[in-house]
Structure formats: structure tokens, C-alpha cells
Tab-separated table of C-alpha atoms in Angstrom:
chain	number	residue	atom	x	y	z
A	151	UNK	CA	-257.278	-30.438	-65.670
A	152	UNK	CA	-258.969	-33.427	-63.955
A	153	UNK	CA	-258.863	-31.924	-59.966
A	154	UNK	CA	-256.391	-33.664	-57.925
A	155	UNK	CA	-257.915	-35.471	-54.723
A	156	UNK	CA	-257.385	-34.227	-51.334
A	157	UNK	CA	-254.937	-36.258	-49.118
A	158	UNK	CA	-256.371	-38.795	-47.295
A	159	UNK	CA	-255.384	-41.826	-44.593
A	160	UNK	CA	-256.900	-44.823	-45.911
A	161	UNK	CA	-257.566	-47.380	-43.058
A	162	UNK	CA	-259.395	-50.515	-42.991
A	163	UNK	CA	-261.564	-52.134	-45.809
A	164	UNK	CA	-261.572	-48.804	-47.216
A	165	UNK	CA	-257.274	-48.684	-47.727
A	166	UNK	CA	-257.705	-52.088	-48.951
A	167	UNK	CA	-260.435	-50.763	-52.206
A	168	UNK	CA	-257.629	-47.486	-52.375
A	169	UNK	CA	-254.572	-50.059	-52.647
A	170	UNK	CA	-257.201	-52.334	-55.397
A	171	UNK	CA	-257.847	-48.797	-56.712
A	172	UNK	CA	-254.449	-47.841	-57.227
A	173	UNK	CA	-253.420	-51.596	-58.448
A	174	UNK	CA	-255.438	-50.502	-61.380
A	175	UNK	CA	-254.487	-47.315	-62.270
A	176	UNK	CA	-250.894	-48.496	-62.476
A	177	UNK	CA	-251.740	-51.591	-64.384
A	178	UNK	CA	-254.275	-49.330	-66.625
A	179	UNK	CA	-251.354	-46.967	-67.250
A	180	UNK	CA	-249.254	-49.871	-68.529
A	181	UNK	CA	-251.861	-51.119	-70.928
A	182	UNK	CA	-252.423	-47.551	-72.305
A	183	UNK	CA	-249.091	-46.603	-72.409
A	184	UNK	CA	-247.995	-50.010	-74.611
A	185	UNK	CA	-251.258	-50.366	-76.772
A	186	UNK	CA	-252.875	-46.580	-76.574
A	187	UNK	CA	-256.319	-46.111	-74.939
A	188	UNK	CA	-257.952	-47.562	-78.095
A	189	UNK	CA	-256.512	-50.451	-77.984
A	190	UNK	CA	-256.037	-51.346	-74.678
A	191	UNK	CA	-258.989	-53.632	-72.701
A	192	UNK	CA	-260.519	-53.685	-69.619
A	193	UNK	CA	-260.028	-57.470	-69.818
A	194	UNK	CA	-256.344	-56.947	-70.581
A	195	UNK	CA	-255.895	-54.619	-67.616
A	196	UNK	CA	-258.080	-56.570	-65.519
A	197	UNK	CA	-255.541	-59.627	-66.507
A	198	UNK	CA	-252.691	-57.514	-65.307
A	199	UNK	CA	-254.099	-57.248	-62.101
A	200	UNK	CA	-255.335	-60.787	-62.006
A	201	UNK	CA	-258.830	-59.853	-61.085
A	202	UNK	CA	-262.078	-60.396	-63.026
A	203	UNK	CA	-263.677	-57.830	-65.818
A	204	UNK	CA	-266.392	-57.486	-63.006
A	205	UNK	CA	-263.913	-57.253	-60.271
A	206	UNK	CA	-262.812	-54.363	-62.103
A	207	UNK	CA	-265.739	-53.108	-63.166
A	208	UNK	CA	-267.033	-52.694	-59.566
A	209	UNK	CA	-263.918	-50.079	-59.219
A	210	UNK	CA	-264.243	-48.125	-62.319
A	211	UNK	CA	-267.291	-48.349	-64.182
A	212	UNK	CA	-265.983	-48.305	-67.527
A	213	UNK	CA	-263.280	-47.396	-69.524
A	214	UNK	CA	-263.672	-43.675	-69.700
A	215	UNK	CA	-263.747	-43.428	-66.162
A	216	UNK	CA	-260.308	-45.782	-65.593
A	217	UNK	CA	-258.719	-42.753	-68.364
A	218	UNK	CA	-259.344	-40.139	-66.094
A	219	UNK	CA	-258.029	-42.088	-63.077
A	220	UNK	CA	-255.046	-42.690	-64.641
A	221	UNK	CA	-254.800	-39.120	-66.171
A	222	UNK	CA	-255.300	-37.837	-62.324
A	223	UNK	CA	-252.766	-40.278	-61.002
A	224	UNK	CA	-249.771	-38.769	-63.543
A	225	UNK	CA	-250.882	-35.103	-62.949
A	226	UNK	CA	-250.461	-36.245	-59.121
A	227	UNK	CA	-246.841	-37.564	-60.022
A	228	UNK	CA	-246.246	-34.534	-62.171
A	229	UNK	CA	-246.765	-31.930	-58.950
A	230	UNK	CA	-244.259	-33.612	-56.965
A	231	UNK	CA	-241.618	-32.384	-59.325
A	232	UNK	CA	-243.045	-28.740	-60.335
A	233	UNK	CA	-244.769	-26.806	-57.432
A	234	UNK	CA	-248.124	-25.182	-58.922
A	235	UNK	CA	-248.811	-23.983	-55.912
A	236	UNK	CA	-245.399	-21.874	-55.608
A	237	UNK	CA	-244.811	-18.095	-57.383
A	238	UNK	CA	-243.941	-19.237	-61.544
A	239	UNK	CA	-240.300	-18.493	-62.201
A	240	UNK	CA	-237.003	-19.757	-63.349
A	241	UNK	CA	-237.573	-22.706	-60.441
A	242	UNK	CA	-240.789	-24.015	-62.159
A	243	UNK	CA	-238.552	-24.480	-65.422
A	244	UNK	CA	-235.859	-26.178	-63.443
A	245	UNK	CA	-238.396	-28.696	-62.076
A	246	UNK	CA	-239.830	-29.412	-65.360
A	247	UNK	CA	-236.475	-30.079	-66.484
A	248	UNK	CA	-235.873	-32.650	-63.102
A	249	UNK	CA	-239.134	-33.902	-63.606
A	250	UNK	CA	-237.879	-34.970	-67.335
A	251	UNK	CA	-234.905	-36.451	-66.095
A	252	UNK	CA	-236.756	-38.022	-63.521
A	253	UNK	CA	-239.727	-39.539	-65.976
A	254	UNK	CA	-236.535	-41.067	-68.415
A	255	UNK	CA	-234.601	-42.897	-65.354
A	256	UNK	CA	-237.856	-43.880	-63.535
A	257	UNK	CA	-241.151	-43.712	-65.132
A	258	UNK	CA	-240.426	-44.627	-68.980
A	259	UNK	CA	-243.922	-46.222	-68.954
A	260	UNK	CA	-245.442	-42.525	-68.114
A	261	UNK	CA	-243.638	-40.808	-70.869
A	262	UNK	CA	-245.204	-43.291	-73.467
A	263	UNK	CA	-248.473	-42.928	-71.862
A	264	UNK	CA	-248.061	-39.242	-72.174
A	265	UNK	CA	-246.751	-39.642	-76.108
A	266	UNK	CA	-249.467	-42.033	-76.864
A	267	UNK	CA	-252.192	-40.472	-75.750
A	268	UNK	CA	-251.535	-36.793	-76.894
A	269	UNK	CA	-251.207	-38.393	-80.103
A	270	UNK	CA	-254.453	-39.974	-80.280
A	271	UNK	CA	-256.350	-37.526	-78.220
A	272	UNK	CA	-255.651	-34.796	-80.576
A	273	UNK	CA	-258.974	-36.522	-82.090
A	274	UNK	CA	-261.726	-34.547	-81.315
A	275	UNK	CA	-263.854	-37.592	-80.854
A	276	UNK	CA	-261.377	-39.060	-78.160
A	277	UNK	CA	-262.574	-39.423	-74.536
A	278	UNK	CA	-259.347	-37.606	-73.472
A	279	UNK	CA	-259.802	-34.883	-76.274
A	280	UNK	CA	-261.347	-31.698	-74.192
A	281	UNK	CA	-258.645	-33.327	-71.241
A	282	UNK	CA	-255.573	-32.685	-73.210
A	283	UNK	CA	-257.150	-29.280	-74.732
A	284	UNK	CA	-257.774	-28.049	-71.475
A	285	UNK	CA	-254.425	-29.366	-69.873
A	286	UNK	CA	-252.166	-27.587	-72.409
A	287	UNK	CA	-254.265	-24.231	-72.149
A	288	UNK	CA	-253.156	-24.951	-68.357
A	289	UNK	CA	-249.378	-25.677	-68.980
A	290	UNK	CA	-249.111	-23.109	-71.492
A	291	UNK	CA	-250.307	-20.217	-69.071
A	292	UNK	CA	-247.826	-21.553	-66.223
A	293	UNK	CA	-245.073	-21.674	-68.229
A	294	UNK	CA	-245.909	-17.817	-70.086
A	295	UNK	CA	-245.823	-16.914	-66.124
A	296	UNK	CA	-243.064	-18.176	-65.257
A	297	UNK	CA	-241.541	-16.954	-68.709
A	298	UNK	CA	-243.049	-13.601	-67.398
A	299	UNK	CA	-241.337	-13.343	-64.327
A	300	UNK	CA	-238.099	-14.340	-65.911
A	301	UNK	CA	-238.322	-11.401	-68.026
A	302	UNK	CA	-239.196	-9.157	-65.777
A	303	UNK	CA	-236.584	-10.565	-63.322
A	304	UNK	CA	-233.945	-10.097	-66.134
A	305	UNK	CA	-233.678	-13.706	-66.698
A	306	UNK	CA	-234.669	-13.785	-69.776
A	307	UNK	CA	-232.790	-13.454	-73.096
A	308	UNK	CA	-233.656	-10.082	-75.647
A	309	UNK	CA	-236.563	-10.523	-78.138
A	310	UNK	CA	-237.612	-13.947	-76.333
A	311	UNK	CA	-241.398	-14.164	-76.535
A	312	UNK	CA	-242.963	-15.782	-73.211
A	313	UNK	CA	-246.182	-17.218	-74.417
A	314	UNK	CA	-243.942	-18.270	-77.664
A	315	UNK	CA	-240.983	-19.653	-75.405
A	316	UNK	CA	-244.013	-21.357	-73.009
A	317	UNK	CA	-245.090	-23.170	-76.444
A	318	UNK	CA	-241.719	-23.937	-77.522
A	319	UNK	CA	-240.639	-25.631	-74.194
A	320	UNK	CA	-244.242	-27.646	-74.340
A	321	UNK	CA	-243.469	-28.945	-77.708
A	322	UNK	CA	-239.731	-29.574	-77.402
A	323	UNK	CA	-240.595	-31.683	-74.297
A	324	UNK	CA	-243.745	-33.739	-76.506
A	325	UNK	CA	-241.357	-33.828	-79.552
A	326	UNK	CA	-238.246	-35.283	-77.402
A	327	UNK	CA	-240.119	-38.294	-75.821
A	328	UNK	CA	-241.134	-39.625	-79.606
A	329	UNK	CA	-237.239	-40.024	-79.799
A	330	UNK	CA	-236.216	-41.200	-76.968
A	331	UNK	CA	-239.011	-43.946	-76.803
A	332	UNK	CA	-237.772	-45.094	-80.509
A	333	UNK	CA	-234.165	-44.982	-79.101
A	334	UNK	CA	-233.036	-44.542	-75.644
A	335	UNK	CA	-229.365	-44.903	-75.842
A	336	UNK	CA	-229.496	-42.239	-78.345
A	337	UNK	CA	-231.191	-39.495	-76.671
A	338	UNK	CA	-230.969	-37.291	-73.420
A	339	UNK	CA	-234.189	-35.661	-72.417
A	340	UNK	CA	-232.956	-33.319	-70.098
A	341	UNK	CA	-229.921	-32.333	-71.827
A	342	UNK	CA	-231.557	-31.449	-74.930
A	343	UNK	CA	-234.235	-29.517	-73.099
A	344	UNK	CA	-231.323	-27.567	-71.251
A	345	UNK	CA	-229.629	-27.045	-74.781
A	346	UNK	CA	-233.103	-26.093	-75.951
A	347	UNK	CA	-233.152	-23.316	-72.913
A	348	UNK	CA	-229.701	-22.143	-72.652
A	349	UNK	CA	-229.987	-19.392	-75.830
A	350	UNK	CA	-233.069	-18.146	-74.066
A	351	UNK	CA	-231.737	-17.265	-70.426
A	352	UNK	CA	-229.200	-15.049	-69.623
A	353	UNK	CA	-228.579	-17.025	-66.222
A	354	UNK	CA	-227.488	-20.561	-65.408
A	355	UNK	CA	-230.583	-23.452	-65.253
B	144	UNK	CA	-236.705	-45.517	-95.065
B	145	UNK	CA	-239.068	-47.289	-97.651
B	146	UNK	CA	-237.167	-46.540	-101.077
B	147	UNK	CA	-239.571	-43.610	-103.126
B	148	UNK	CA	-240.252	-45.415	-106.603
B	149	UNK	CA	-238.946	-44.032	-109.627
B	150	UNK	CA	-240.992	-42.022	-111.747
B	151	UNK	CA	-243.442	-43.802	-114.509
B	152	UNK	CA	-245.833	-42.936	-116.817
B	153	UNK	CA	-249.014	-44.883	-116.453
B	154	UNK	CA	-251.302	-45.697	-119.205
B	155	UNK	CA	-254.341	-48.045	-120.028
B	156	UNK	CA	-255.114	-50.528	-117.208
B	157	UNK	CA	-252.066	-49.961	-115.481
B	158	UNK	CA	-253.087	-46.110	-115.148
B	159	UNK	CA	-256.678	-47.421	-114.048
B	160	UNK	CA	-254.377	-49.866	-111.258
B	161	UNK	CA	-252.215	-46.975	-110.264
B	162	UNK	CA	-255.423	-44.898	-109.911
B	163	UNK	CA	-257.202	-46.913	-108.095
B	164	UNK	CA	-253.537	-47.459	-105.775
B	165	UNK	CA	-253.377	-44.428	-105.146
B	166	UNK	CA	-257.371	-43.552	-103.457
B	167	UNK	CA	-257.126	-46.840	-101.349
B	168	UNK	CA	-253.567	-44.990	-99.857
B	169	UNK	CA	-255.263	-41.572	-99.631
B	170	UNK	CA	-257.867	-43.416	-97.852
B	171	UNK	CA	-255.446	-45.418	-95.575
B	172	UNK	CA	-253.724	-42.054	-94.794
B	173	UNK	CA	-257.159	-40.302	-93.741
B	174	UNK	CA	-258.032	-43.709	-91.842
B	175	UNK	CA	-255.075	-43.926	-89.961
B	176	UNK	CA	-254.466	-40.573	-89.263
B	177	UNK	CA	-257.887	-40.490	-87.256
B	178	UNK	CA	-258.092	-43.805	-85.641
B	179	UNK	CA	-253.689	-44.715	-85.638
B	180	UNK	CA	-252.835	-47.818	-87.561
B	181	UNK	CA	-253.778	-50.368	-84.819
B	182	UNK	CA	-257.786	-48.752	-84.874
B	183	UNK	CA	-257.925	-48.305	-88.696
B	184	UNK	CA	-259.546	-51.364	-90.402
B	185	UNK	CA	-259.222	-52.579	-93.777
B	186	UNK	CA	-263.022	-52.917	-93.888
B	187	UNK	CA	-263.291	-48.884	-93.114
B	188	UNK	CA	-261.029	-47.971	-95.727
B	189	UNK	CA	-262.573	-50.039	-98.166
B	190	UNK	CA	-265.808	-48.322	-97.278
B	191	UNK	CA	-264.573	-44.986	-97.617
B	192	UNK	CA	-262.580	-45.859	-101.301
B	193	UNK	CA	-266.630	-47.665	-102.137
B	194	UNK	CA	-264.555	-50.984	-102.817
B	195	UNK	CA	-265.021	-53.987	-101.145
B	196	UNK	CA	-262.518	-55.731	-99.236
B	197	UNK	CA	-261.268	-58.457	-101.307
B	198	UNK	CA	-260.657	-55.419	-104.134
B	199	UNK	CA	-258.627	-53.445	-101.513
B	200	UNK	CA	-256.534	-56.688	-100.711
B	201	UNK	CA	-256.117	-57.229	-104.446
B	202	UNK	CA	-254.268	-53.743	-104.160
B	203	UNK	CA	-252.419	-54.542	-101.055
B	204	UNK	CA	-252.485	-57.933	-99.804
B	205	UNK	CA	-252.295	-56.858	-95.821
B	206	UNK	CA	-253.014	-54.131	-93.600
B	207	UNK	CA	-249.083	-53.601	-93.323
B	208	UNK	CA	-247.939	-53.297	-96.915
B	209	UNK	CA	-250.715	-50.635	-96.734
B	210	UNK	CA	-248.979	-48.931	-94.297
B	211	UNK	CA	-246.012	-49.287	-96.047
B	212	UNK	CA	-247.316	-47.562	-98.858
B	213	UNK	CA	-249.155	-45.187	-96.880
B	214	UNK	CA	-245.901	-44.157	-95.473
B	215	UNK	CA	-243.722	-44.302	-98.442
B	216	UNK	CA	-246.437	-41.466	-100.283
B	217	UNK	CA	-245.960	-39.337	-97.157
B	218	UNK	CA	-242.488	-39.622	-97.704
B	219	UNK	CA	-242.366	-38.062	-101.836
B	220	UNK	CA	-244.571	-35.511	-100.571
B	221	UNK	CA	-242.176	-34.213	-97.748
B	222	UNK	CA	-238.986	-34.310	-100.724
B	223	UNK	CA	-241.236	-31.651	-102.995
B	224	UNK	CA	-240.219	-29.056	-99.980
B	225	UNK	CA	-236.931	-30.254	-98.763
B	226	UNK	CA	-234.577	-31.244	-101.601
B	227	UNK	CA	-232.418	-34.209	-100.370
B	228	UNK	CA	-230.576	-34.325	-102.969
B	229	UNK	CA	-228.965	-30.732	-103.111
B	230	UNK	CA	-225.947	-30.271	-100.521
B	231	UNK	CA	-227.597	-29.867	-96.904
B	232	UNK	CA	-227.450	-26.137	-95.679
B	233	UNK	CA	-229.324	-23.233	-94.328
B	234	UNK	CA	-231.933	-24.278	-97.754
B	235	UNK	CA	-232.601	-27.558	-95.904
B	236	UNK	CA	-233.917	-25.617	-93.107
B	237	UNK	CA	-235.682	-23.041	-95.152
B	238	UNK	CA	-237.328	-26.363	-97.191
B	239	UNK	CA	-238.362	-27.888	-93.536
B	240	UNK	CA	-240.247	-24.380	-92.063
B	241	UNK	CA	-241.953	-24.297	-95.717
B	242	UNK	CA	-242.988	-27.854	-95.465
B	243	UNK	CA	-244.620	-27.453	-91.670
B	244	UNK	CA	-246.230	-24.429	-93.274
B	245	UNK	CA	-247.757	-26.190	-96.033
B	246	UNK	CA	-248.642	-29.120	-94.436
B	247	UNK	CA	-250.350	-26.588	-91.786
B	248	UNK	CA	-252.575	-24.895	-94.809
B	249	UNK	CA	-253.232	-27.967	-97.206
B	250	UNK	CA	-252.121	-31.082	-95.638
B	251	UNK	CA	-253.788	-31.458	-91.907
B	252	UNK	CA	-254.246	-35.510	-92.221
B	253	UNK	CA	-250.568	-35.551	-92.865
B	254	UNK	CA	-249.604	-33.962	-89.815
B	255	UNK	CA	-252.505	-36.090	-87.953
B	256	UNK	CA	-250.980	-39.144	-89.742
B	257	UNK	CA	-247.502	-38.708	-88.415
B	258	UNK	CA	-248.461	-37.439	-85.010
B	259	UNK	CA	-250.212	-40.444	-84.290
B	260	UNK	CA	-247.949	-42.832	-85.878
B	261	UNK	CA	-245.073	-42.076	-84.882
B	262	UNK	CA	-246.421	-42.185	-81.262
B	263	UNK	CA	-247.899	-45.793	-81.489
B	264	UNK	CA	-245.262	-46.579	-83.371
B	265	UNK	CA	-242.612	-46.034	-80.349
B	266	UNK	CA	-243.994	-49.348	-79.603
B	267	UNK	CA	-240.973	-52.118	-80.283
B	268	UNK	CA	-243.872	-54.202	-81.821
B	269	UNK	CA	-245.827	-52.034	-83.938
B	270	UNK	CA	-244.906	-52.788	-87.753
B	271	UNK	CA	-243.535	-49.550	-88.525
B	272	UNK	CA	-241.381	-49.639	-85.641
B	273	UNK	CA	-237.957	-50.280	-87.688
B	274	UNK	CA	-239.110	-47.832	-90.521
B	275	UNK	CA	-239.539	-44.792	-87.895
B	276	UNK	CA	-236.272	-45.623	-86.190
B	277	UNK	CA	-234.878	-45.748	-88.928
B	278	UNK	CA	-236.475	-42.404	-90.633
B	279	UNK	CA	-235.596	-40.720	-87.105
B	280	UNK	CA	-231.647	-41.461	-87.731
B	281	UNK	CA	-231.566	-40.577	-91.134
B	282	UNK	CA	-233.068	-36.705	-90.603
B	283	UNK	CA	-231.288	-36.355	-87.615
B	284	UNK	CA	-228.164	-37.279	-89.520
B	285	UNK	CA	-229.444	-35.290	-92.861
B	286	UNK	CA	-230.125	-31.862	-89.928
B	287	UNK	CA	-226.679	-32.578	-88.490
B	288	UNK	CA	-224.954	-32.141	-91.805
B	289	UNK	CA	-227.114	-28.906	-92.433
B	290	UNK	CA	-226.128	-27.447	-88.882
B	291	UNK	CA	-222.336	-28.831	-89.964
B	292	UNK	CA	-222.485	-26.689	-92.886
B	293	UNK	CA	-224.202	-23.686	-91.337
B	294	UNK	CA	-221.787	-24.029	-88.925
B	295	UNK	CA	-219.034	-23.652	-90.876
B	296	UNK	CA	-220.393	-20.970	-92.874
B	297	UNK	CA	-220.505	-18.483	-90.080
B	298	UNK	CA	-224.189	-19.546	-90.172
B	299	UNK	CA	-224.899	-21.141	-86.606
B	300	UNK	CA	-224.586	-18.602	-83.223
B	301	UNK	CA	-221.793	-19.667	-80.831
B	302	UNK	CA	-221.802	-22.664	-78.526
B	303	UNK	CA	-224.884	-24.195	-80.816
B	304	UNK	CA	-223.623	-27.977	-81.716
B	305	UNK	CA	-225.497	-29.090	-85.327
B	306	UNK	CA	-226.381	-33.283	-84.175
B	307	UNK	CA	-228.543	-31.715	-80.798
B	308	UNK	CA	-230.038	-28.542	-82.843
B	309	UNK	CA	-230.670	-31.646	-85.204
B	310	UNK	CA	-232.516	-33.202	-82.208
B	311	UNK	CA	-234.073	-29.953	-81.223
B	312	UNK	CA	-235.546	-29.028	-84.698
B	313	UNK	CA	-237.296	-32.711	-84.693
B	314	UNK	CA	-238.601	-32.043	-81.044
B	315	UNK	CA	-239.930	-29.019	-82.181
B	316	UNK	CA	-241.482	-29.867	-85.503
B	317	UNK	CA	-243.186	-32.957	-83.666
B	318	UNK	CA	-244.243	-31.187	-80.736
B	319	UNK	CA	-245.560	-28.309	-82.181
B	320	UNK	CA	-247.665	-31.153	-84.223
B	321	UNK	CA	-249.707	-31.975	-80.715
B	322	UNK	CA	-250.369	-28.574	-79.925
B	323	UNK	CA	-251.490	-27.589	-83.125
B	324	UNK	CA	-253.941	-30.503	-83.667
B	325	UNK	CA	-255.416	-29.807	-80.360
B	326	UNK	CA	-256.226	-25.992	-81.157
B	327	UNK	CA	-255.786	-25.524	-84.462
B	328	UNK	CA	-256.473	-21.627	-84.068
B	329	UNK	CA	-253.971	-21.237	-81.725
B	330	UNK	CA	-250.831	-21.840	-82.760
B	331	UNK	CA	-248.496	-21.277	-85.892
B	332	UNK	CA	-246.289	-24.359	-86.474
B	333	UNK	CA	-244.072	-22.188	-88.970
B	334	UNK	CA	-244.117	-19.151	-86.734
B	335	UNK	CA	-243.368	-21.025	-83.700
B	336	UNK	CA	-240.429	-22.956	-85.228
B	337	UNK	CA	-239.079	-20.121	-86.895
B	338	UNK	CA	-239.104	-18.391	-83.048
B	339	UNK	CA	-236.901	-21.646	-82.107
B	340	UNK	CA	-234.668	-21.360	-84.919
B	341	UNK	CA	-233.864	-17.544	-84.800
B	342	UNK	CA	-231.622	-17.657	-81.408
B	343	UNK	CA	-229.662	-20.477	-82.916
B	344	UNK	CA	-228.666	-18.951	-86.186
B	345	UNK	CA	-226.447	-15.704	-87.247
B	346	UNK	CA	-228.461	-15.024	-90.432
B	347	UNK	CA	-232.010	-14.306	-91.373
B	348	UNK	CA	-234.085	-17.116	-92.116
């Protein structure tokens, strides 16, 4: 995982670069998101912003670097729904679950961010590659943990695996967004997930 | 779905055509499947067949129609495993888990190509757009009726309703795709979906 940052109060010139900062993150996630990181420009995100390539440049020194911003600034999002910092158990599945719900009826442009660049940073050449690797190792051993604890608590359905269910729950969450992005009358994120979830908990979501 | 062409026998200069057809899409499928179809040049894949451009585009006159093709091989590979033809039922499912498997063992740029496609191609603009909605409906719809018949074969566990473990199976196969890519080692796309299918089903796999 790329750290989070500590919270800070920006004041001054220097809230003014944070506000520039953040301008092009969000405009960087856009470009991604639509095009992929391949494909998308600095001069195309720099036109979203309606600042200069230098402008830009002078904020993120070059493409690499703006990919890890914007990887940092959805991991930041991500927390708000699932508390890492809390004991892993049935309530860290129920926020990943919110936090799906949340991503379809608010932030469609992170969930093709998210599907476009897994995609093309299962490449090992990608600049994202060892990111993603490392991030999933990460999710994976939350999720067994909270799996874990389920068990343990009773929670958890017989002969349910928790690293296997950990996997499964990563994979029916990458797998889901490729469908709702290609239709999103069709599909329900959440409710699938909770379908997904129900034969494997012997409690309520 | 691009129609599968029927079945010919080439000979002479029409076998040396079909030949040399068939490299330039192996080539487009190893292209794409590393770099996405937006990344992937004509010029690279030329390189890689030892042809020069103007012979590739004698073959396929545009990046798309390559594609196309690209696609529509992908496409008679996947009905070796699952027969589309035979009524849909618990075989249909058996055909899919044997497909992931052998795609797993002897097919890794076909799962590449697909994982990356079908995530760029989420895109409303991307030129296989219409052909992956349009895939997407027609498995969901070809799972539903397998679930349908499971179902009413005593074959599906209570409360499990065939057009979302349609969905699910989808999520699943395309999720476990990411994970897979990223650490090969680590996970086992048959095993894993297998694990997901077991709690929905009354009979052994």
C-alpha cells in the first residue's frame, strides 16, 4: 500500500498548492479511469484542469508520480467506509459492502479507475504492478481476519475456508464492477455481493 | 457476439492465407493482451508476425477488424470446453470450471487478453464496447438457463436464484482473473471457483 498522509490544516499559499494538488488528482483519476493509465496524458489531464503541462509538472513530476497520488487519494476514500484501524470482523465485511453501494451511487468514475487499472497493472512491467501486488496481499489478509474472527465468533457457515472466502469476496467485488460499468441498469453491486455472502454466514449482513 | 465461422478445409494459397490469418491473430492476441487494445500497435504486431505493415493490413484492413478477429478466435476456443449447443445444465458448469482450468495451465494470454479487454472495454467508446455487452448478456442468459435447470433438478441449494448465481459465477470467473495474473503462484482459479460454487449447489461438482 502507498502510506496514507497524516491529516493536516492547509492555510495560506500552501492550502492553495493542496487545493491545485487535489484539482489534479481528481482530474488525473478521470483521465485514467476513461482512457487507462496508458493512455491517458499529462497534457490531457493538465487540459482538464485548465493549467499548463508545466503548471502541472511543477506539482507532480511526472506521470508515475500523479499514479500514486491518485492511487493514495482512493485508498484515502476507501478507509472512510471500512475502518483498518478497528478489530476485523463481520463489521469490516458490512463496510465493504456500504462502501460498494456507496462507489455505484457516488463515485462510478472510481470503480472504473479501479477496473481499469487492475486490468492493466496485472502487467508486470506496469508502474502500478508491485502497487496492486502488494495491495491485494493487504486486502486479502484483512479480509482472512475478519473471515477468522467470524469463524471463531460462530459467524461463519461449516466448511467455509477464510483465506478462500477472503479471495472469493476480492474477486466477486473486481468481477462485479466489469458488469456493472458495461451495464448499469442491469446490475446491483451490493446486492449481488450480499447474495454472494449470504450462503457463507450463518447471521444476518 | 461475432458469429464463429463454419468449418473449412483450406488448401493451396488459401491454406497459405488462412495460415498466415491465423499468426497475425495469435500475434494480436499476445499484443493486446500485454499492452490492451488502445496500447497495441499494428506496427508491433507486424514485428512480432516478421511481416511488414502493409502485409498485416492486406490481412486485416484496420486495427478493429483485428480485434474482431482476435475476439471471435477467443470465442471457438472457449466452445471446445463448454458445449453451447447441448441443453444448459450442471455440464455447462462443469465445461466453465474446466475451461478456467485450462486456460490457467495452457492459455495465460487468453486470460490476460480478456482481463484487460474487457476492462478498457467498459469504456462506451472503445470498439468492442457493443460486442462485450453484448457477450455479457448472452452468458448471463446461457448461466441463467443452467441454474434454471439445476434448479429444477433438485440441483441448486435453497433460496439460490439461477439469473444472480449467473451474475455471481461471471464475477467470480473475472475476478479471480486479476488476482491470478497478479500472483500467479498464489491462487487456483478452478479451485477457488469450485469453493464458490459448492455452497450453492446440492450435488457434487
Amino acid at each position: 500500500m502507498i502510506p496514507t498522509g497524516t491529516v493536516r490544516k492547509p492555510r495560506g499559499a500552501y492550502a492553495k498548492t493542496a487545493a491545485r494538488r487535489r484539482e489534479i488528482l481528481e482530474a488525473g483519476m478521470d483521465v485514467f479511469a476513461t482512457n487507462g493509465f496508458r493512455s491517458g496524458s499529462i497534457r490531457e489531464i493538465a487540459e482538464v484542469v485548465g493549467i499548463s503541462q508545466a503548471g502541472l509538472l511543477h506539482h507532480f513530476s511526472n506521470k508515475n508520480e500523479l499514479l500514486a497520488g491518485v492511487l493514495e487519494l482512493r485508498d484515502d476514500r476507501a478507509t472512510e467506509y471500512v475502518d483498518t484501524a478497528a478489530p476485523a470482523g463481520i463489521e469490516t465485511i458490512r463496510g465493504f459492502v456500504r462502501l460498494i453501494d456507496y462507489n455505484a451511487r457516488e463515485k462510478p468514475g472510481l470503480v472504473e479507475l479501479h477496473c481499469v487499472l487492475s486490468a492493466e497493472a496485472t502487467s508486470p512491467e506496469h508502474p502500478a504492478h508491485d502497487y496492486f501486488v502488494r495491495r491485494y496481499i493487504w486486502v486479502e489478509s484483512f479480509l482472512t481476519e475478519a473471515f477468522t474472527a467470524m469463524r471463531d465468533a460462530g459467524q461463519l457457515a461449516a466448511g467455509i475456508d477464510p483465506p478462500s472466502a477472503a479471495r472469493g469476496m476480492i474477486a466477486m467485488s473486481d468481477g462485479l464492477q466489469v458488469q456493472w460499468l458495461l451495464r448499469r441498469d442491469a446490475v446491483d453491486m451490493a446486492q449481488e455481493m450480499s447474495n454472494y455472502l449470504r450462503p457463507l454466514l450463518t447471521v444476518a449482513l
